[in-house]
mmCIF file of C-alpha atoms in Angstrom:
data_model
loop_
_atom_site.group_PDB
_atom_site.id
_atom_site.type_symbol
_atom_site.label_atom_id
_atom_site.label_comp_id
_atom_site.label_asym_id
_atom_site.label_seq_id
_atom_site.Cartn_x
_atom_site.Cartn_y
_atom_site.Cartn_z
ATOM 1 C CA MET M 1 0.000 0.000 0.000
ATOM 2 C CA ASP M 2 1.484 3.384 -1.012
ATOM 3 C CA ASN M 3 1.448 6.490 1.166
ATOM 4 C CA MET M 4 -1.594 7.997 -0.567
ATOM 5 C CA GLU M 5 -3.676 4.856 -0.061
ATOM 6 C CA GLN M 6 -2.650 4.634 3.589
ATOM 7 C CA ASN M 7 -3.606 8.253 4.173
ATOM 8 C CA ILE M 8 -6.984 7.691 2.520
ATOM 9 C CA LYS M 9 -7.522 4.587 4.639
ATOM 10 C CA ASP M 10 -6.691 6.562 7.786
ATOM 11 C CA PHE M 11 -8.960 9.414 6.670
ATOM 12 C CA LEU M 12 -11.940 7.124 6.119
ATOM 13 C CA GLN M 13 -11.497 5.664 9.572
ATOM 14 C CA VAL M 14 -11.266 9.142 11.104
ATOM 15 C CA VAL M 15 -14.474 10.454 9.541
ATOM 16 C CA LYS M 16 -16.305 7.204 10.238
ATOM 17 C CA ASN M 17 -15.635 7.642 13.962
ATOM 18 C CA ALA M 18 -16.225 11.406 14.071
ATOM 19 C CA ARG M 19 -19.330 13.056 15.459
ATOM 20 C CA SER M 20 -18.845 16.432 13.798
ATOM 21 C CA VAL M 21 -16.904 17.467 10.705
ATOM 22 C CA VAL M 22 -16.362 20.958 9.291
ATOM 23 C CA LEU M 23 -15.165 21.463 5.710
ATOM 24 C CA MET M 24 -13.825 24.556 3.951
ATOM 25 C CA GLY M 25 -11.853 25.590 0.873
ATOM 26 C CA HIS M 26 -9.932 28.728 0.003
ATOM 27 C CA LYS M 27 -11.250 32.266 0.393
ATOM 28 C CA ASN M 28 -13.432 33.426 -2.527
ATOM 29 C CA PRO M 29 -14.252 29.846 -3.582
ATOM 30 C CA ASP M 30 -14.078 28.800 -7.216
ATOM 31 C CA GLY M 31 -15.799 25.777 -8.706
ATOM 32 C CA ASP M 32 -13.243 23.219 -7.548
ATOM 33 C CA SER M 33 -13.025 24.602 -4.024
ATOM 34 C CA MET M 34 -16.769 24.854 -3.361
ATOM 35 C CA CYS M 35 -17.926 21.787 -5.263
ATOM 36 C CA SER M 36 -15.220 19.577 -3.749
ATOM 37 C CA VAL M 37 -16.242 20.699 -0.256
ATOM 38 C CA LEU M 38 -19.915 19.995 -0.953
ATOM 39 C CA ALA M 39 -19.197 16.652 -2.641
ATOM 40 C CA LEU M 40 -17.040 15.344 0.211
ATOM 41 C CA ALA M 41 -19.485 16.571 2.862
ATOM 42 C CA HIS M 42 -22.308 14.774 1.050
ATOM 43 C CA LEU M 43 -20.248 11.594 0.742
ATOM 44 C CA ILE M 44 -19.483 11.632 4.474
ATOM 45 C CA GLU M 45 -23.098 12.191 5.491
ATOM 46 C CA LYS M 46 -24.624 9.643 3.112
ATOM 47 C CA ASN M 47 -22.050 6.896 3.668
ATOM 48 C CA PHE M 48 -21.236 7.323 7.371
ATOM 49 C CA GLY M 49 -24.193 9.244 8.790
ATOM 50 C CA VAL M 50 -21.848 11.860 10.254
ATOM 51 C CA GLN M 51 -22.985 15.469 10.598
ATOM 52 C CA THR M 52 -21.021 17.911 8.433
ATOM 53 C CA THR M 53 -20.812 21.688 8.286
ATOM 54 C CA CYS M 54 -19.571 23.504 5.156
ATOM 55 C CA ILE M 55 -18.229 27.051 5.487
ATOM 56 C CA TYR M 56 -16.534 29.677 3.326
ATOM 57 C CA ASP M 57 -15.052 33.171 3.459
ATOM 58 C CA GLY M 58 -15.207 35.838 0.772
ATOM 59 C CA ASN M 59 -17.584 35.743 -2.177
ATOM 60 C CA ILE M 60 -18.985 32.897 -4.255
ATOM 61 C CA PRO M 61 -19.416 33.666 -7.995
ATOM 62 C CA ASP M 62 -23.003 33.983 -9.258
ATOM 63 C CA SER M 63 -22.120 31.373 -11.885
ATOM 64 C CA LEU M 64 -22.101 28.773 -9.077
ATOM 65 C CA ASP M 65 -25.503 29.732 -7.659
ATOM 66 C CA ASN M 66 -27.286 26.720 -9.154
ATOM 67 C CA VAL M 67 -24.841 23.921 -8.345
ATOM 68 C CA PRO M 68 -26.248 20.997 -6.331
ATOM 69 C CA LEU M 69 -26.413 21.505 -2.546
ATOM 70 C CA ARG M 70 -25.375 25.185 -2.873
ATOM 71 C CA SER M 71 -27.480 26.088 0.187
ATOM 72 C CA ARG M 72 -25.398 23.728 2.353
ATOM 73 C CA ILE M 73 -22.349 25.989 2.438
ATOM 74 C CA LYS M 74 -22.570 28.871 4.914
ATOM 75 C CA TYR M 75 -20.659 32.107 5.337
ATOM 76 C CA PHE M 76 -18.277 31.559 8.249
ATOM 77 C CA GLU M 77 -19.757 34.361 10.364
ATOM 78 C CA ARG M 78 -23.087 32.518 10.428
ATOM 79 C CA VAL M 79 -21.544 29.457 12.102
ATOM 80 C CA ASP M 80 -20.331 29.162 15.688
ATOM 81 C CA LEU M 81 -16.643 28.512 15.106
ATOM 82 C CA SER M 82 -15.839 28.549 18.810
ATOM 83 C CA GLN M 83 -17.214 25.025 19.057
ATOM 84 C CA GLN M 84 -14.711 22.198 18.764
ATOM 85 C CA PHE M 85 -15.301 20.013 15.722
ATOM 86 C CA ASP M 86 -13.889 16.502 15.816
ATOM 87 C CA VAL M 87 -12.427 16.956 12.332
ATOM 88 C CA ALA M 88 -11.684 20.046 10.244
ATOM 89 C CA ILE M 89 -11.063 19.350 6.556
ATOM 90 C CA VAL M 90 -9.235 22.084 4.627
ATOM 91 C CA MET M 91 -9.465 21.661 0.865
ATOM 92 C CA ASP M 92 -7.901 23.281 -2.202
ATOM 93 C CA TYR M 93 -6.354 26.049 -0.101
ATOM 94 C CA GLY M 94 -2.763 26.268 -1.340
ATOM 95 C CA ASN M 95 -1.520 28.499 1.459
ATOM 96 C CA PRO M 96 -2.770 28.936 5.056
ATOM 97 C CA ILE M 97 -3.443 32.626 4.428
ATOM 98 C CA HIS M 98 -6.149 31.624 1.941
ATOM 99 C CA ILE M 99 -8.248 29.990 4.675
ATOM 100 C CA GLY M 100 -9.290 33.457 5.789
ATOM 101 C CA GLY M 101 -12.026 33.862 8.381
ATOM 102 C CA CYS M 102 -12.613 30.104 8.595
ATOM 103 C CA ARG M 103 -9.301 29.652 10.430
ATOM 104 C CA PRO M 104 -10.785 29.422 13.986
ATOM 105 C CA ALA M 105 -12.546 26.190 12.983
ATOM 106 C CA VAL M 106 -9.144 24.772 12.030
ATOM 107 C CA ASP M 107 -7.396 25.981 15.160
ATOM 108 C CA ASN M 108 -10.096 24.583 17.476
ATOM 109 C CA ALA M 109 -10.533 21.169 15.813
ATOM 110 C CA ARG M 110 -9.350 17.955 17.430
ATOM 111 C CA LEU M 111 -7.851 16.822 14.116
ATOM 112 C CA VAL M 112 -7.069 18.762 10.932
ATOM 113 C CA VAL M 113 -7.054 17.025 7.561
ATOM 114 C CA GLU M 114 -6.033 18.669 4.309
ATOM 115 C CA ILE M 115 -6.904 17.588 0.784
ATOM 116 C CA ASP M 116 -5.203 19.634 -1.920
ATOM 117 C CA HIS M 117 -3.572 19.656 -5.339
ATOM 118 C CA HIS M 118 -1.499 22.820 -4.849
ATOM 119 C CA LYS M 119 2.169 23.011 -3.979
ATOM 120 C CA ASN M 120 2.333 23.912 -0.296
ATOM 121 C CA ASP M 121 5.369 23.978 1.953
ATOM 122 C CA ASN M 122 3.364 25.028 5.016
ATOM 123 C CA ASN M 123 0.751 22.347 5.642
ATOM 124 C CA VAL M 124 -1.983 22.914 8.222
ATOM 125 C CA GLY M 125 -3.142 19.291 8.305
ATOM 126 C CA LYS M 126 -1.848 16.529 10.526
ATOM 127 C CA LEU M 127 -3.232 14.079 7.964
ATOM 128 C CA CYS M 128 -2.589 15.099 4.346
ATOM 129 C CA ILE M 129 -4.072 13.753 1.128
ATOM 130 C CA ASN M 130 -2.186 15.916 -1.361
ATOM 131 C CA ASP M 131 -1.161 15.440 -4.969
ATOM 132 C CA GLU M 132 0.353 18.268 -7.027
ATOM 133 C CA CYS M 133 -0.192 16.221 -10.188
ATOM 134 C CA ALA M 134 -3.971 16.086 -9.714
ATOM 135 C CA ALA M 135 -5.856 18.370 -12.104
ATOM 136 C CA ALA M 136 -8.328 19.359 -9.370
ATOM 137 C CA THR M 137 -8.978 18.689 -5.704
ATOM 138 C CA ALA M 138 -12.127 16.899 -6.868
ATOM 139 C CA VAL M 139 -9.878 14.232 -8.403
ATOM 140 C CA LEU M 140 -8.691 13.394 -4.883
ATOM 141 C CA VAL M 141 -12.255 13.365 -3.541
ATOM 142 C CA TYR M 142 -13.177 10.921 -6.297
ATOM 143 C CA LYS M 143 -10.225 8.679 -5.398
ATOM 144 C CA ILE M 144 -11.266 8.735 -1.746
ATOM 145 C CA ALA M 145 -14.775 7.666 -2.742
ATOM 146 C CA ARG M 146 -13.582 4.865 -5.006
ATOM 147 C CA TYR M 147 -10.944 3.587 -2.565
ATOM 148 C CA GLY M 148 -13.511 3.529 0.243
ATOM 149 C CA ASN M 149 -16.147 1.955 -2.010
ATOM 150 C CA LEU M 150 -18.455 4.840 -1.141
ATOM 151 C CA ASN M 151 -21.730 5.399 -2.940
ATOM 152 C CA ILE M 152 -21.497 8.250 -5.477
ATOM 153 C CA ASP M 153 -25.057 9.478 -6.039
ATOM 154 C CA SER M 154 -26.149 11.862 -8.808
ATOM 155 C CA GLN M 155 -25.570 15.016 -6.743
ATOM 156 C CA THR M 156 -22.049 13.961 -5.783
ATOM 157 C CA ALA M 157 -21.272 13.005 -9.384
ATOM 158 C CA ASP M 158 -22.457 16.382 -10.680
ATOM 159 C CA LEU M 159 -20.432 18.251 -8.050
ATOM 160 C CA LEU M 160 -17.260 16.326 -8.867
ATOM 161 C CA ALA M 161 -17.790 16.898 -12.584
ATOM 162 C CA LEU M 162 -18.394 20.632 -12.062
ATOM 163 C CA ALA M 163 -15.226 20.915 -9.974
ATOM 164 C CA ILE M 164 -13.127 19.173 -12.623
ATOM 165 C CA LEU M 165 -14.650 21.173 -15.488
ATOM 166 C CA THR M 166 -13.999 24.512 -13.816
ATOM 167 C CA ASP M 167 -10.453 23.830 -12.618
ATOM 168 C CA THR M 168 -9.297 22.299 -15.903
ATOM 169 C CA GLY M 169 -10.969 24.963 -18.053
ATOM 170 C CA ASN M 170 -13.102 22.242 -19.643
ATOM 171 C CA PHE M 171 -9.965 20.036 -19.785
ATOM 172 C CA LYS M 172 -7.701 22.665 -21.352
ATOM 173 C CA PHE M 173 -5.464 22.515 -18.257
ATOM 174 C CA ALA M 174 -5.701 18.776 -17.618
ATOM 175 C CA ARG M 175 -2.255 17.658 -16.418
ATOM 176 C CA ASN M 176 -2.681 13.969 -17.154
ATOM 177 C CA GLY M 177 -5.345 11.461 -18.132
ATOM 178 C CA ASP M 178 -6.800 11.021 -14.631
ATOM 179 C CA SER M 179 -9.398 13.774 -14.909
ATOM 180 C CA LEU M 180 -10.561 12.490 -18.304
ATOM 181 C CA ARG M 181 -10.891 8.913 -17.055
ATOM 182 C CA ILE M 182 -12.763 10.125 -13.973
ATOM 183 C CA MET M 183 -15.108 12.227 -16.082
ATOM 184 C CA ALA M 184 -15.833 9.222 -18.291
ATOM 185 C CA ASP M 185 -16.841 7.281 -15.183
ATOM 186 C CA LEU M 186 -19.007 10.163 -13.964
ATOM 187 C CA VAL M 187 -20.709 10.368 -17.364
ATOM 188 C CA ASP M 188 -21.427 6.628 -17.127
ATOM 189 C CA ILE M 189 -23.014 7.308 -13.727
ATOM 190 C CA GLY M 190 -25.306 9.880 -15.344
ATOM 191 C CA VAL M 191 -23.493 13.225 -15.540
ATOM 192 C CA ASN M 192 -24.558 15.397 -18.487
ATOM 193 C CA ILE M 193 -21.590 17.675 -19.270
ATOM 194 C CA ARG M 194 -23.563 20.009 -21.524
ATOM 195 C CA ASN M 195 -26.191 20.577 -18.849
ATOM 196 C CA LEU M 196 -23.527 21.353 -16.243
ATOM 197 C CA ILE M 197 -21.830 23.904 -18.480
ATOM 198 C CA GLU M 198 -25.190 25.559 -19.158
ATOM 199 C CA LEU M 199 -25.893 25.552 -15.418
ATOM 200 C CA MET M 200 -22.835 27.758 -14.910
ATOM 201 C CA ASN M 201 -23.919 30.252 -17.588
ATOM 202 C CA ASN M 202 -25.523 32.344 -14.885
ATOM 203 C CA LYS M 203 -23.680 35.652 -14.695
ATOM 204 C CA PRO M 204 -25.287 39.055 -14.159
ATOM 205 C CA ARG M 205 -25.378 41.282 -17.239
ATOM 206 C CA LYS M 206 -23.059 43.865 -15.649
ATOM 207 C CA ALA M 207 -20.456 41.157 -14.966
ATOM 208 C CA VAL M 208 -20.399 40.031 -18.600
ATOM 209 C CA GLN M 209 -20.263 43.616 -19.847
ATOM 210 C CA LEU M 210 -17.398 44.407 -17.454
ATOM 211 C CA GLU M 211 -15.401 41.373 -18.593
ATOM 212 C CA ALA M 212 -15.877 42.241 -22.258
ATOM 213 C CA ARG M 213 -14.908 45.882 -21.660
ATOM 214 C CA THR M 214 -11.861 44.875 -19.615
ATOM 215 C CA ALA M 215 -10.601 42.526 -22.332
ATOM 216 C CA ALA M 216 -11.179 45.182 -25.006
ATOM 217 C CA ASN M 217 -9.127 47.745 -23.058
ATOM 218 C CA ALA M 218 -6.176 45.439 -22.310
ATOM 219 C CA GLU M 219 -2.612 46.595 -22.956
ATOM 220 C CA PHE M 220 0.048 44.567 -24.737
ATOM 221 C CA PHE M 221 3.780 44.506 -24.043
ATOM 222 C CA TYR M 222 6.976 42.829 -25.186
ATOM 223 C CA HIS M 223 5.997 42.468 -28.828
ATOM 224 C CA GLY M 224 2.471 41.426 -27.867
ATOM 225 C CA ARG M 225 3.559 38.457 -25.772
ATOM 226 C CA LEU M 226 2.173 39.882 -22.502
ATOM 227 C CA ALA M 227 -1.442 41.049 -22.143
ATOM 228 C CA VAL M 228 -2.314 43.118 -19.063
ATOM 229 C CA ALA M 229 -5.896 44.009 -18.154
ATOM 230 C CA THR M 230 -7.060 46.068 -15.187
ATOM 231 C CA ILE M 231 -10.251 46.443 -13.186
ATOM 232 C CA CYS M 232 -10.573 49.519 -10.959
ATOM 233 C CA LYS M 233 -12.220 49.611 -7.542
ATOM 234 C CA LYS M 234 -15.554 51.045 -8.719
ATOM 235 C CA ASP M 235 -15.964 48.191 -11.216
ATOM 236 C CA TYR M 236 -14.583 45.374 -9.056
ATOM 237 C CA LYS M 237 -17.946 44.836 -7.347
ATOM 238 C CA TYR M 238 -19.387 43.757 -10.696
ATOM 239 C CA LEU M 239 -16.725 41.105 -11.302
ATOM 240 C CA ASP M 240 -18.105 37.575 -11.001
ATOM 241 C CA GLY M 241 -15.372 35.304 -9.690
ATOM 242 C CA ARG M 242 -11.751 35.782 -10.699
ATOM 243 C CA GLY M 243 -12.297 37.126 -14.189
ATOM 244 C CA GLU M 244 -11.715 33.859 -16.028
ATOM 245 C CA THR M 245 -13.599 35.133 -19.077
ATOM 246 C CA VAL M 246 -11.152 38.044 -19.424
ATOM 247 C CA LEU M 247 -8.198 35.691 -19.094
ATOM 248 C CA ASN M 248 -9.649 33.248 -21.608
ATOM 249 C CA LEU M 249 -10.466 35.960 -24.151
ATOM 250 C CA LEU M 250 -6.987 37.449 -24.026
ATOM 251 C CA GLY M 251 -5.455 33.985 -24.170
ATOM 252 C CA GLN M 252 -7.079 33.447 -27.568
ATOM 253 C CA ILE M 253 -5.183 36.321 -29.189
ATOM 254 C CA GLN M 254 -2.445 35.283 -31.593
ATOM 255 C CA GLY M 255 1.007 35.898 -30.159
ATOM 256 C CA VAL M 256 -0.118 36.329 -26.542
ATOM 257 C CA GLU M 257 1.828 33.988 -24.250
ATOM 258 C CA TYR M 258 1.112 35.510 -20.822
ATOM 259 C CA ILE M 259 -2.021 37.123 -19.417
ATOM 260 C CA VAL M 260 -2.264 39.202 -16.237
ATOM 261 C CA LEU M 261 -5.492 40.564 -14.746
ATOM 262 C CA LEU M 262 -5.052 43.257 -12.083
ATOM 263 C CA LYS M 263 -8.067 43.818 -9.822
ATOM 264 C CA GLU M 264 -8.286 46.741 -7.402
ATOM 265 C CA GLN M 265 -10.140 44.973 -4.611
ATOM 266 C CA LYS M 266 -9.637 47.760 -2.069
ATOM 267 C CA PRO M 267 -7.575 50.956 -1.994
ATOM 268 C CA GLU M 268 -3.957 49.772 -2.262
ATOM 269 C CA GLN M 269 -4.936 46.093 -2.413
ATOM 270 C CA ILE M 270 -4.500 44.557 -5.843
ATOM 271 C CA GLY M 271 -5.476 41.001 -6.704
ATOM 272 C CA LEU M 272 -3.588 39.392 -9.579
ATOM 273 C CA SER M 273 -4.591 36.465 -11.752
ATOM 274 C CA ILE M 274 -1.767 35.233 -13.971
ATOM 275 C CA ARG M 275 -1.990 32.724 -16.802
ATOM 276 C CA SER M 276 0.489 31.275 -19.286
ATOM 277 C CA ARG M 277 -0.095 29.385 -22.486
ATOM 278 C CA LYS M 278 3.198 27.447 -22.417
ATOM 279 C CA LYS M 279 5.786 28.327 -19.767
ATOM 280 C CA PRO M 280 5.627 28.269 -15.936
ATOM 281 C CA ILE M 281 4.640 31.548 -14.266
ATOM 282 C CA ASN M 282 4.117 30.415 -10.662
ATOM 283 C CA HIS M 283 7.538 31.845 -9.759
ATOM 284 C CA ILE M 284 6.269 35.288 -10.769
ATOM 285 C CA ALA M 285 3.247 34.918 -8.488
ATOM 286 C CA GLU M 286 5.585 33.792 -5.703
ATOM 287 C CA ALA M 287 7.771 36.874 -6.233
ATOM 288 C CA LEU M 288 4.633 38.940 -5.574
ATOM 289 C CA GLY M 289 3.795 37.005 -2.403
ATOM 290 C CA GLY M 290 1.358 34.547 -3.971
ATOM 291 C CA GLY M 291 1.571 31.162 -5.656
ATOM 292 C CA GLY M 292 -0.408 28.571 -7.579
ATOM 293 C CA HIS M 293 0.091 26.183 -10.452
ATOM 294 C CA GLU M 294 2.739 26.363 -13.175
ATOM 295 C CA ARG M 295 0.460 28.046 -15.716
ATOM 296 C CA ALA M 296 -2.283 29.448 -13.487
ATOM 297 C CA ALA M 297 -1.321 31.430 -10.415
ATOM 298 C CA GLY M 298 -2.161 34.563 -8.471
ATOM 299 C CA ALA M 299 -1.322 36.913 -5.644
ATOM 300 C CA ILE M 300 -2.637 39.779 -3.547
ATOM 301 C CA VAL M 301 -0.334 42.798 -3.279
ATOM 302 C CA ARG M 302 -0.910 45.684 -0.893
ATOM 303 C CA ASP M 303 0.157 48.603 -3.054
ATOM 304 C CA THR M 304 -1.257 50.970 -5.662
ATOM 305 C CA MET M 305 -2.411 49.762 -9.057
ATOM 306 C CA GLU M 306 0.338 51.799 -10.731
ATOM 307 C CA ASN M 307 3.107 50.300 -8.605
ATOM 308 C CA VAL M 308 1.852 46.727 -8.982
ATOM 309 C CA ARG M 309 1.583 47.183 -12.731
ATOM 310 C CA LYS M 310 5.215 48.351 -12.810
ATOM 311 C CA GLN M 311 6.287 45.313 -10.772
ATOM 312 C CA VAL M 312 4.482 42.972 -13.154
ATOM 313 C CA LEU M 313 6.085 44.528 -16.227
ATOM 314 C CA GLU M 314 9.522 44.268 -14.623
ATOM 315 C CA LEU M 315 9.035 40.616 -13.624
ATOM 316 C CA PHE M 316 7.919 39.679 -17.144
ATOM 317 C CA LYS M 317 10.802 41.514 -18.821
ATOM 318 C CA GLU M 318 12.900 38.335 -18.902
ATOM 319 C CA ALA M 319 10.011 35.895 -19.435
#
């Protein structure tokens, strides 16, 4: 038995014996973070009869409003986090700072488990089910379910499929064949991929208009290889999620190799989403205090938009 299988075996035993379990992903959940949390919580309740609580910090994109079991995940301030949960499960978080306001639930828990596919040198979990090669955290949830011979009902299958679709960009960022093989199994169970994609086409008009306007006003540097788009504070409230549509639109332009979206979240607080079509860019995110995957990373920098933009241009000068 390899280390991953042993950790899954230990995890299944832990949740089977638990009386209370709290689950959370990273702040401002995306599809993989939220849907993986909901899928695992549902698996635990249906297969072990253990009570689960799902919490989040930040904002959930409107595009995820209609996913199965959406009402099960609660804003952290609406849950008593002073109580001691038997198990706290931290998923898809990447870095402890991304846990945000949910952190008290982690600090107070009897046991902390983490399930993640990000590179992380500062683990919060005593028991870790991590795999940097996994295309999504949902891939690990699926492996837990299959290893434990757990029942995957239609809601769980849809949640796992949604998580994989969103984090792979409909398989554009699939790192290996695992996510494709898993999706084939989920389709055999009854998942309808077209219906799930349509389910996520649920953005407010102002969000779509903002994304289109932001992409149209992007700047291009270094012979067109770097595209930089910005969203100012007054428009940020209309952004739905991380601005993936802007990133995808700019990534379709001939000659563009790198895409950076700068978002003025608060005065002198700039969120960055960085994408690459071919080469690793996670080191650039790390230089700005963030991190992520080789071709999809991000950071939050406490400085002015002008200064952050200058830093980005300097960091990409040698890219």
